[in-house]
Tab-separated table of C-alpha atoms in Angstrom:
chain	number	residue	atom	x	y	z
A	30	MET	CA	114.204	126.313	100.757
A	31	LEU	CA	113.046	127.993	104.018
A	32	LEU	CA	115.380	128.026	106.953
A	33	LEU	CA	113.614	128.045	110.348
A	34	ALA	CA	114.760	129.977	113.510
A	35	SER	CA	114.786	126.903	115.422
A	36	THR	CA	118.510	126.126	116.144
A	37	SER	CA	118.002	122.489	117.345
A	38	ALA	CA	115.693	119.522	117.045
A	39	THR	CA	115.121	116.047	118.338
A	40	ALA	CA	113.830	112.749	117.970
A	41	GLN	CA	112.801	112.597	121.753
A	42	LYS	CA	109.381	110.761	121.785
A	43	TYR	CA	107.485	111.146	125.229
A	44	ALA	CA	105.078	108.218	126.384
A	45	GLY	CA	103.221	109.456	129.858
A	46	GLY	CA	99.600	110.271	131.064
A	47	ASP	CA	97.462	112.776	132.792
A	48	ILE	CA	98.011	111.715	136.487
A	49	SER	CA	96.477	114.499	138.111
A	50	MET	CA	94.363	112.557	140.413
A	51	LEU	CA	97.050	109.931	141.524
A	52	PRO	CA	97.229	111.898	145.055
A	53	LYS	CA	93.563	111.059	145.708
A	54	TYR	CA	93.876	107.440	144.995
A	55	GLU	CA	97.081	107.211	147.096
A	56	GLU	CA	95.204	108.690	149.755
A	57	ALA	CA	92.173	106.419	149.401
A	58	GLY	CA	94.605	103.435	149.720
A	59	ALA	CA	93.925	102.356	146.331
A	60	LYS	CA	95.671	98.911	145.483
A	61	TYR	CA	97.886	98.921	142.500
A	62	PHE	CA	99.700	95.919	140.904
A	63	SER	CA	101.689	94.791	137.900
A	64	HIS	CA	100.247	92.885	135.155
A	65	GLU	CA	101.687	89.684	136.868
A	66	GLY	CA	100.240	90.328	139.930
A	67	GLU	CA	103.197	92.058	142.043
A	68	GLY	CA	102.375	94.705	144.295
A	69	VAL	CA	103.434	98.237	143.283
A	70	SER	CA	104.360	100.666	146.250
A	71	ASP	CA	104.799	103.878	143.965
A	72	VAL	CA	102.461	104.266	140.880
A	73	LEU	CA	104.914	107.053	139.424
A	74	THR	CA	108.244	104.944	139.978
A	75	PHE	CA	106.169	101.795	138.349
A	76	PHE	CA	105.274	103.962	135.330
A	77	LYS	CA	108.932	105.176	135.036
A	78	GLU	CA	109.856	101.586	135.086
A	79	GLN	CA	107.456	100.379	132.269
A	80	GLY	CA	109.205	103.176	130.077
A	81	MET	CA	106.889	106.427	130.710
A	82	ASN	CA	109.025	109.513	130.375
A	83	ALA	CA	106.859	112.401	130.934
A	84	MET	CA	103.586	113.101	133.104
A	85	ARG	CA	100.869	115.951	132.460
A	86	VAL	CA	98.951	117.621	135.171
A	87	ARG	CA	95.939	120.090	134.970
A	88	LEU	CA	95.629	123.426	136.845
A	89	PHE	CA	92.188	124.998	137.501
A	90	VAL	CA	92.378	128.458	138.887
A	91	ASN	CA	90.023	128.213	141.650
A	92	PRO	CA	88.319	124.365	141.839
A	93	LYS	CA	86.568	125.548	144.956
A	94	LYS	CA	84.125	127.869	142.569
A	95	GLN	CA	82.716	125.631	140.187
A	96	THR	CA	79.807	126.356	137.848
A	97	THR	CA	77.572	123.857	136.140
A	98	ASP	CA	75.622	124.822	132.676
A	99	ASN	CA	72.648	126.312	134.797
A	100	GLY	CA	74.896	128.634	136.394
A	101	LYS	CA	74.694	126.846	139.831
A	102	TRP	CA	77.776	126.361	142.172
A	103	THR	CA	78.374	122.338	142.324
A	104	THR	CA	81.458	120.301	143.290
A	105	ASP	CA	83.322	117.449	141.833
A	106	GLU	CA	85.973	115.514	143.611
A	107	ASN	CA	87.778	115.295	140.510
A	108	VAL	CA	88.184	118.962	140.046
A	109	CYS	CA	90.558	119.475	142.878
A	110	GLN	CA	94.013	120.556	141.254
A	111	ASP	CA	94.716	124.013	142.641
A	112	LEU	CA	98.010	125.647	142.465
A	113	ASP	CA	99.376	123.826	145.747
A	114	TRP	CA	98.230	120.482	144.070
A	115	VAL	CA	100.126	121.052	141.017
A	116	LYS	CA	103.085	122.220	143.001
A	117	ALA	CA	103.346	118.738	144.564
A	118	LEU	CA	102.744	116.640	142.101
A	119	GLY	CA	104.937	118.403	139.606
A	120	LYS	CA	107.835	118.525	141.903
A	121	ARG	CA	107.237	114.515	142.231
A	122	ILE	CA	107.348	114.232	138.700
A	123	LYS	CA	110.382	116.286	138.233
A	124	ASP	CA	112.070	114.745	141.013
A	125	LYS	CA	111.521	111.232	139.427
A	126	GLY	CA	113.837	112.523	136.247
A	127	MET	CA	110.658	112.604	134.052
A	128	LYS	CA	109.109	115.555	131.745
A	129	PHE	CA	106.324	117.710	133.388
A	130	MET	CA	103.583	118.895	131.041
A	131	LEU	CA	101.444	121.370	132.725
A	132	ASP	CA	97.973	122.152	131.158
A	133	PHE	CA	96.338	125.261	132.347
A	134	HIS	CA	92.492	125.045	132.270
A	135	TYR	CA	91.968	128.631	132.796
A	136	SER	CA	88.623	128.214	134.240
A	137	ASP	CA	87.336	126.987	137.780
A	138	THR	CA	86.092	123.761	136.203
A	139	TRP	CA	86.357	121.235	133.653
A	140	ALA	CA	87.321	123.030	129.977
A	141	ASP	CA	86.537	121.498	126.886
A	142	PRO	CA	84.925	122.179	123.567
A	143	GLY	CA	81.309	122.356	125.258
A	144	LYS	CA	82.321	124.373	128.128
A	145	GLN	CA	85.036	127.119	128.550
A	146	TRP	CA	83.885	129.043	131.549
A	147	THR	CA	85.931	132.145	132.461
A	148	PRO	CA	86.995	132.014	136.472
A	149	ALA	CA	84.440	133.403	138.294
A	150	ALA	CA	86.624	135.945	140.228
A	151	TRP	CA	87.623	137.094	136.448
A	152	ALA	CA	83.911	137.264	135.166
A	153	SER	CA	83.364	141.310	135.640
A	154	LEU	CA	86.486	142.033	134.011
A	155	ASP	CA	86.554	143.571	130.343
A	156	ASP	CA	88.343	141.910	127.449
A	157	ASN	CA	91.897	144.372	127.929
A	158	ALA	CA	91.478	143.822	131.772
A	159	LEU	CA	90.634	139.826	131.259
A	160	ALA	CA	93.695	139.520	129.153
A	161	GLN	CA	96.315	141.193	131.702
A	162	LYS	CA	94.573	139.071	134.183
A	163	LEU	CA	95.665	135.795	132.296
A	164	TYR	CA	99.111	137.348	131.757
A	165	SER	CA	99.601	137.944	135.634
A	166	TYR	CA	97.649	134.690	136.907
A	167	THR	CA	100.078	132.449	134.247
A	168	LYS	CA	103.373	134.747	135.134
A	169	ASP	CA	102.721	133.968	138.626
A	170	ALA	CA	101.760	130.235	138.508
A	171	LEU	CA	104.712	129.392	136.628
A	172	ALA	CA	107.139	131.246	139.240
A	173	GLN	CA	105.598	129.637	141.895
A	174	LEU	CA	105.933	126.370	140.285
A	175	LYS	CA	109.746	127.195	139.552
A	176	ALA	CA	110.244	128.101	143.534
A	177	ALA	CA	108.757	124.671	144.104
A	178	GLY	CA	111.009	122.612	142.211
A	179	ALA	CA	108.020	121.683	139.193
A	180	GLU	CA	108.997	123.921	136.445
A	181	PRO	CA	107.161	122.637	133.442
A	182	ASP	CA	108.708	121.522	130.653
A	183	MET	CA	105.721	121.805	128.607
A	184	ILE	CA	102.854	123.945	129.000
A	185	GLN	CA	99.316	123.873	127.121
A	186	THR	CA	98.050	127.438	127.278
A	187	GLY	CA	94.446	126.179	127.500
A	188	ASN	CA	92.283	122.572	127.544
A	189	GLU	CA	90.825	121.777	124.192
A	190	ILE	CA	90.595	125.497	123.146
A	191	SER	CA	89.278	124.054	119.590
A	192	TYR	CA	86.453	126.801	119.834
A	193	GLY	CA	88.303	129.293	122.026
A	194	MET	CA	88.241	129.818	126.107
A	195	MET	CA	87.000	131.696	128.639
A	196	TRP	CA	83.626	132.675	126.968
A	197	GLY	CA	82.056	134.097	129.973
A	198	GLN	CA	79.745	132.831	132.388
A	199	PRO	CA	77.013	129.709	132.103
A	200	THR	CA	74.491	132.434	132.998
A	201	ASP	CA	75.508	134.445	129.796
A	202	ALA	CA	73.352	133.975	126.742
A	203	GLY	CA	73.633	134.527	122.841
A	204	SER	CA	76.339	136.984	121.615
A	205	ARG	CA	77.474	137.829	125.479
A	206	LEU	CA	79.001	133.919	124.867
A	207	LYS	CA	82.532	134.623	123.107
A	208	ARG	CA	82.722	131.431	121.239
A	209	CYS	CA	85.017	130.770	118.515
A	210	TRP	CA	83.138	128.816	115.831
A	211	PRO	CA	84.522	128.456	112.164
A	212	SER	CA	81.424	130.678	111.651
A	213	SER	CA	81.930	133.054	114.774
A	214	PRO	CA	82.581	136.885	114.203
A	215	ALA	CA	85.893	137.931	113.922
A	216	ASP	CA	86.021	139.985	117.178
A	217	ASN	CA	85.522	136.812	118.809
A	218	TRP	CA	88.579	135.193	117.477
A	219	THR	CA	90.563	138.314	117.803
A	220	ARG	CA	89.520	138.524	121.531
A	221	PHE	CA	90.745	134.931	122.005
A	222	THR	CA	94.363	135.119	120.139
A	223	ASN	CA	94.756	138.334	122.376
A	224	LEU	CA	94.179	136.287	125.197
A	225	LEU	CA	96.763	133.284	123.925
A	226	LYS	CA	99.346	136.025	123.110
A	227	GLN	CA	99.203	137.157	126.845
A	228	ALA	CA	99.588	133.391	128.056
A	229	THR	CA	102.422	132.728	125.550
A	230	LYS	CA	104.024	136.115	126.719
A	231	ALA	CA	104.229	134.969	130.174
A	232	CYS	CA	105.430	131.209	129.260
A	233	ARG	CA	108.198	132.776	127.325
A	234	GLU	CA	109.340	135.239	130.220
A	235	GLU	CA	109.050	132.770	133.107
A	236	CYS	CA	109.837	129.108	131.654
A	237	PRO	CA	111.881	130.174	128.252
A	238	ASP	CA	112.808	126.467	127.698
A	239	ALA	CA	109.329	125.052	128.056
A	240	LYS	CA	107.841	123.971	124.888
A	241	ILE	CA	104.132	125.950	124.206
A	242	ILE	CA	101.492	123.263	123.196
A	243	LEU	CA	98.092	124.700	121.411
A	244	HIS	CA	95.753	121.883	122.401
A	245	VAL	CA	92.643	121.112	120.129
A	246	GLU	CA	90.314	117.752	119.775
A	247	ARG	CA	88.798	118.261	116.287
A	248	THR	CA	90.243	115.275	115.220
A	249	SER	CA	87.257	113.575	113.418
A	250	VAL	CA	86.195	114.327	110.358
A	251	SER	CA	82.253	113.776	111.272
A	252	GLN	CA	82.233	116.198	114.261
A	253	GLN	CA	80.045	119.320	114.218
A	254	ASN	CA	81.144	121.901	111.768
A	255	ASP	CA	84.106	120.069	110.525
A	256	ASN	CA	82.293	119.547	107.069
A	257	LYS	CA	83.609	115.893	106.697
A	258	ASN	CA	87.044	117.117	105.558
A	259	HIS	CA	88.708	118.094	109.209
A	260	SER	CA	87.831	121.837	108.672
A	261	ALA	CA	87.311	123.063	112.186
A	262	LEU	CA	90.998	121.771	112.867
A	263	SER	CA	92.519	123.210	109.885
A	264	ASN	CA	90.652	126.349	110.354
A	265	PHE	CA	92.238	126.468	114.153
A	266	TYR	CA	95.630	126.641	112.888
A	267	LYS	CA	94.781	128.907	110.124
A	268	LYS	CA	93.828	131.081	112.462
A	269	MET	CA	96.729	130.848	114.747
A	270	LYS	CA	98.896	131.364	112.026
A	271	GLU	CA	97.312	134.751	110.816
A	272	ALA	CA	97.314	136.259	114.765
A	273	SER	CA	100.812	135.249	114.633
A	274	ILE	CA	100.442	132.957	117.968
A	275	ASP	CA	103.885	132.132	119.572
A	276	TYR	CA	103.669	128.061	119.858
A	277	ASP	CA	105.868	125.215	119.605
A	278	ILE	CA	103.431	122.176	119.503
A	279	ILE	CA	100.084	120.734	118.013
A	280	GLY	CA	98.105	118.806	120.932
A	281	LEU	CA	95.743	116.736	120.135
A	282	SER	CA	92.812	114.729	121.437
A	283	TYR	CA	91.874	111.069	120.307
A	284	TYR	CA	89.153	108.884	121.962
A	285	PRO	CA	88.184	106.297	119.412
A	286	TYR	CA	84.920	105.965	121.006
A	287	PHE	CA	84.207	109.578	120.279
A	288	HIS	CA	86.339	110.567	117.369
A	289	GLY	CA	86.021	107.279	115.384
A	290	ALA	CA	88.591	104.851	114.069
A	291	ILE	CA	92.327	105.101	113.786
A	292	PRO	CA	92.361	107.093	109.974
A	293	GLU	CA	90.608	109.654	111.614
A	294	LEU	CA	93.408	110.374	113.517
A	295	GLU	CA	95.906	109.693	110.727
A	296	GLY	CA	93.989	112.137	108.620
A	297	ALA	CA	94.194	115.131	110.951
A	298	ILE	CA	98.018	114.255	111.270
A	299	ASP	CA	98.382	114.468	107.644
A	300	LEU	CA	96.486	117.657	107.257
A	301	LEU	CA	98.829	119.294	110.238
A	302	LYS	CA	102.134	117.751	108.383
A	303	LYS	CA	100.855	119.887	105.231
A	304	ASP	CA	99.507	123.044	106.885
A	305	CYS	CA	101.909	123.216	109.684
A	306	ALA	CA	105.009	121.763	108.679
A	307	ASP	CA	107.073	123.326	111.420
A	308	LYS	CA	105.083	121.934	114.071
A	309	SER	CA	105.328	118.842	116.262
A	310	VAL	CA	102.426	117.068	116.867
A	311	MET	CA	101.623	115.213	120.256
A	312	VAL	CA	98.412	113.120	121.430
A	313	VAL	CA	98.079	114.703	124.602
A	314	GLU	CA	94.908	112.721	125.649
A	315	PHE	CA	94.158	109.190	124.520
A	316	GLY	CA	92.297	106.154	125.968
A	317	TYR	CA	90.045	103.033	125.496
A	318	PRO	CA	88.130	100.869	127.837
A	319	TYR	CA	89.455	97.726	129.102
A	320	ALA	CA	86.060	96.620	129.991
A	321	TRP	CA	82.522	98.061	129.273
A	322	ALA	CA	81.969	101.551	126.818
A	323	VAL	CA	82.346	104.975	128.431
A	324	GLY	CA	79.301	106.938	129.333
A	325	GLY	CA	78.288	108.968	126.039
A	326	THR	CA	80.108	106.558	123.577
A	327	THR	CA	79.047	108.123	119.825
A	328	TYR	CA	81.555	105.387	118.099
A	329	ASP	CA	81.497	101.505	118.185
A	330	TYR	CA	84.986	99.935	117.524
A	331	THR	CA	84.090	96.950	119.220
A	332	LYS	CA	84.127	94.690	116.087
A	333	THR	CA	87.726	95.440	115.711
A	334	TYR	CA	88.950	96.392	119.519
A	335	PRO	CA	86.541	94.427	121.718
A	336	TYR	CA	86.257	95.855	125.422
A	337	SER	CA	88.672	93.867	127.221
A	338	ASP	CA	92.140	93.624	128.188
A	339	ALA	CA	93.163	92.158	124.885
A	340	GLY	CA	91.045	94.633	123.046
A	341	GLN	CA	92.428	97.725	124.822
A	342	LYS	CA	96.159	96.298	124.474
A	343	ALA	CA	95.370	95.871	120.492
A	344	ILE	CA	94.046	99.472	119.752
A	345	THR	CA	96.942	100.848	121.780
A	346	ALA	CA	99.729	98.905	119.719
A	347	ASP	CA	97.875	99.952	116.396
A	348	VAL	CA	97.723	103.502	117.546
A	349	VAL	CA	101.681	103.570	118.545
A	350	THR	CA	102.335	102.002	114.931
A	351	MET	CA	100.462	104.401	113.222
A	352	LEU	CA	102.090	107.459	115.283
A	353	LYS	CA	105.387	105.805	114.377
A	354	LYS	CA	105.072	106.342	110.689
A	355	HIS	CA	104.685	110.237	111.320
A	356	GLU	CA	107.845	112.150	112.164
A	357	ASN	CA	106.107	115.021	113.465
A	358	VAL	CA	104.510	112.784	116.037
A	359	ASN	CA	106.780	113.097	119.152
A	360	GLY	CA	104.140	112.077	122.032
A	361	LEU	CA	101.581	110.136	123.120
A	362	PHE	CA	99.609	110.676	126.452
A	363	TRP	CA	96.926	108.452	128.016
A	364	TRP	CA	94.200	110.259	129.743
A	365	TRP	CA	93.802	109.167	133.289
A	366	PRO	CA	95.953	106.101	133.674
A	367	GLU	CA	96.012	106.093	137.100
A	368	TYR	CA	92.308	105.583	137.815
A	369	ASN	CA	91.665	102.548	139.910
A	370	ALA	CA	88.957	102.061	142.620
A	371	LYS	CA	90.650	98.515	143.977
A	372	GLY	CA	90.193	98.895	147.845
A	373	THR	CA	88.830	102.073	147.974
A	374	ASN	CA	85.379	103.482	148.554
A	375	LEU	CA	85.365	106.104	145.557
A	376	SER	CA	82.517	106.702	143.731
A	377	GLY	CA	82.209	105.828	140.177
A	378	TRP	CA	84.013	103.692	137.761
A	379	TYR	CA	85.968	104.769	134.709
A	380	ASN	CA	86.548	102.149	132.264
A	381	ALA	CA	89.448	103.095	130.289
A	382	PRO	CA	92.473	103.769	132.646
A	383	LEU	CA	95.553	101.308	132.537
A	384	PHE	CA	94.708	99.580	135.792
A	385	ASP	CA	91.685	97.212	136.268
A	386	SER	CA	89.527	98.174	139.071
A	387	ASN	CA	88.423	94.812	139.493
A	388	THR	CA	91.967	93.347	140.072
A	389	GLY	CA	94.238	96.366	140.693
A	390	LYS	CA	96.532	94.959	137.967
A	391	ALA	CA	97.836	97.251	135.067
A	392	THR	CA	96.468	96.360	131.864
A	393	SER	CA	98.486	94.957	128.843
A	394	ALA	CA	98.105	98.428	126.938
A	395	LEU	CA	100.524	99.795	129.516
A	396	THR	CA	103.326	98.094	127.619
A	397	GLU	CA	102.220	98.632	124.138
A	398	LEU	CA	101.753	102.707	125.144
A	399	CYS	CA	105.472	102.640	126.554
A	400	LYS	CA	106.502	101.489	122.867
A	401	PHE	CA	106.439	104.716	121.798
A	402	GLY	CA	108.904	106.187	124.387
A	403	SER	CA	112.371	107.694	123.518
A	404	SER	CA	115.204	105.858	122.309
A	405	SER	CA	119.115	106.811	122.589
A	406	THR	CA	119.200	106.690	118.603
A	407	GLY	CA	117.785	109.271	116.104
A	408	ILE	CA	118.029	112.776	115.111
A	409	ASN	CA	118.814	113.573	119.103
A	410	ALA	CA	122.112	111.618	118.628
A	411	THR	CA	122.616	112.958	115.483
A	412	MET	CA	122.546	116.801	116.948
A	413	MET	CA	124.375	115.823	120.045
A	414	ASN	CA	127.881	114.705	118.121
A	415	GLY	CA	129.164	117.883	118.265
A	416	LYS	CA	129.868	118.332	114.910
A	417	GLN	CA	126.273	119.345	113.470
A	418	GLU	CA	127.886	122.890	112.038
A	419	ALA	CA	130.606	120.656	109.785
A	420	ASP	CA	128.200	117.906	108.922
A	421	ASN	CA	126.577	118.671	105.517
A	422	ASN	CA	124.371	115.986	105.353
A	423	TYR	CA	120.401	116.059	105.324
A	424	TYR	CA	118.660	113.840	107.896
A	425	THR	CA	114.888	113.203	108.793
A	426	LEU	CA	113.308	114.030	112.153
A	427	SER	CA	114.033	110.488	113.116
A	428	GLY	CA	117.679	110.731	112.694
A	429	GLN	CA	117.549	108.640	109.218
A	430	HIS	CA	120.380	110.325	106.762
A	431	ALA	CA	118.392	111.681	103.519
A	432	SER	CA	120.417	110.976	100.270
A	433	THR	CA	117.844	112.907	98.171
A	434	PRO	CA	115.856	115.311	100.205
A	435	SER	CA	112.453	116.228	98.631
A	436	HIS	CA	109.244	118.019	100.442
A	437	GLY	CA	109.175	117.818	104.161
A	438	VAL	CA	111.485	118.838	107.204
A	439	TYR	CA	114.896	118.060	107.646
A	440	ILE	CA	118.106	118.814	110.037
A	441	HIS	CA	121.206	120.194	108.074
A	442	LYS	CA	123.855	121.646	109.937
A	443	GLY	CA	122.300	121.586	113.031
A	444	ARG	CA	118.955	123.206	112.007
A	445	LYS	CA	115.697	122.841	110.694
A	446	GLU	CA	114.907	123.335	107.011
A	447	VAL	CA	111.636	122.997	105.056
A	448	LYS	CA	111.975	121.753	101.622
A	449	LYS	CA	109.061	122.788	99.395
């Protein structure tokens, strides 16, 4: 039996979304309605009334200096979240009484497994100087957020960092790019984990109560380098353990149209339950179309879940049902739920939000997503009853009494214990 350092646990469940673009739609005059057609004057309030209790916002280093893969400067109206933007939106979230998840991209533009470009202003720094810059930038950003009344409750130290982060610039080639494939040189992984250590150090110093999230998206067995058995996912968290990276929560992306059927996600969760028994899991990005396919779709799930309001609702309900079976999962966040072109001149359509751009109405999936949210029962009540030290019983992470605990993580006398 291993006694963990954690002194408390909670069955708090988070249902929310990444609303990084909400101010843009509000400024553009987007028209929002409930599913029944009633006007929505404040989207954040509406989300909370529906049952959402946490929101995520991304932060870029200098979104005015975005680079494409060929190294040319470009602009993307969706890449606009600088620190001032995040301070204002983060404060709104906190003022609503909701939890705030901050998503550091550590880039001037989109960071994902296919592109993790070092901010242009930091490109000339050597590895040691880059690590120190990351530390000072993270620490300063968090201090400013705190001063603005927008202290984050959860912090992602990087976005979809399955293969590392801050590889270099798009114009770099070959070994100059410091990617972290499972087969990459050990030096690349050492560089990456040294960067992470500086990021988490700053988070612990400025926001000691915040939970740190390591976010990857290798949730499919059929993706590149996964070798049909989630090996890239397993390899990543093995490397984190070997490097003694300090974090609290495993963050996953799950897009069925890229990652595959729901059992793919459940397989990843089962693996993490075995390999990382002391960590919680959150699906920090999830979505599915209500109309036609999202561009680049690689998996057709429409025979089971058509691209319709009913299909989007059904897959959301089934994902929620599956996630609730796993006590180590405590969060589900929709990607870009606020997207809504109704009544605006915004260009392009995204077909997997929680509002229909044809009508401006909330889709039925919103109600299903919110069913993952917290309740007043469970281990939170167990831990807060003031008698945890005197209680010799064992409880599951959902607050149920375990008369004969076997393998897994339990609560005993107000502390987590792992039974092997």
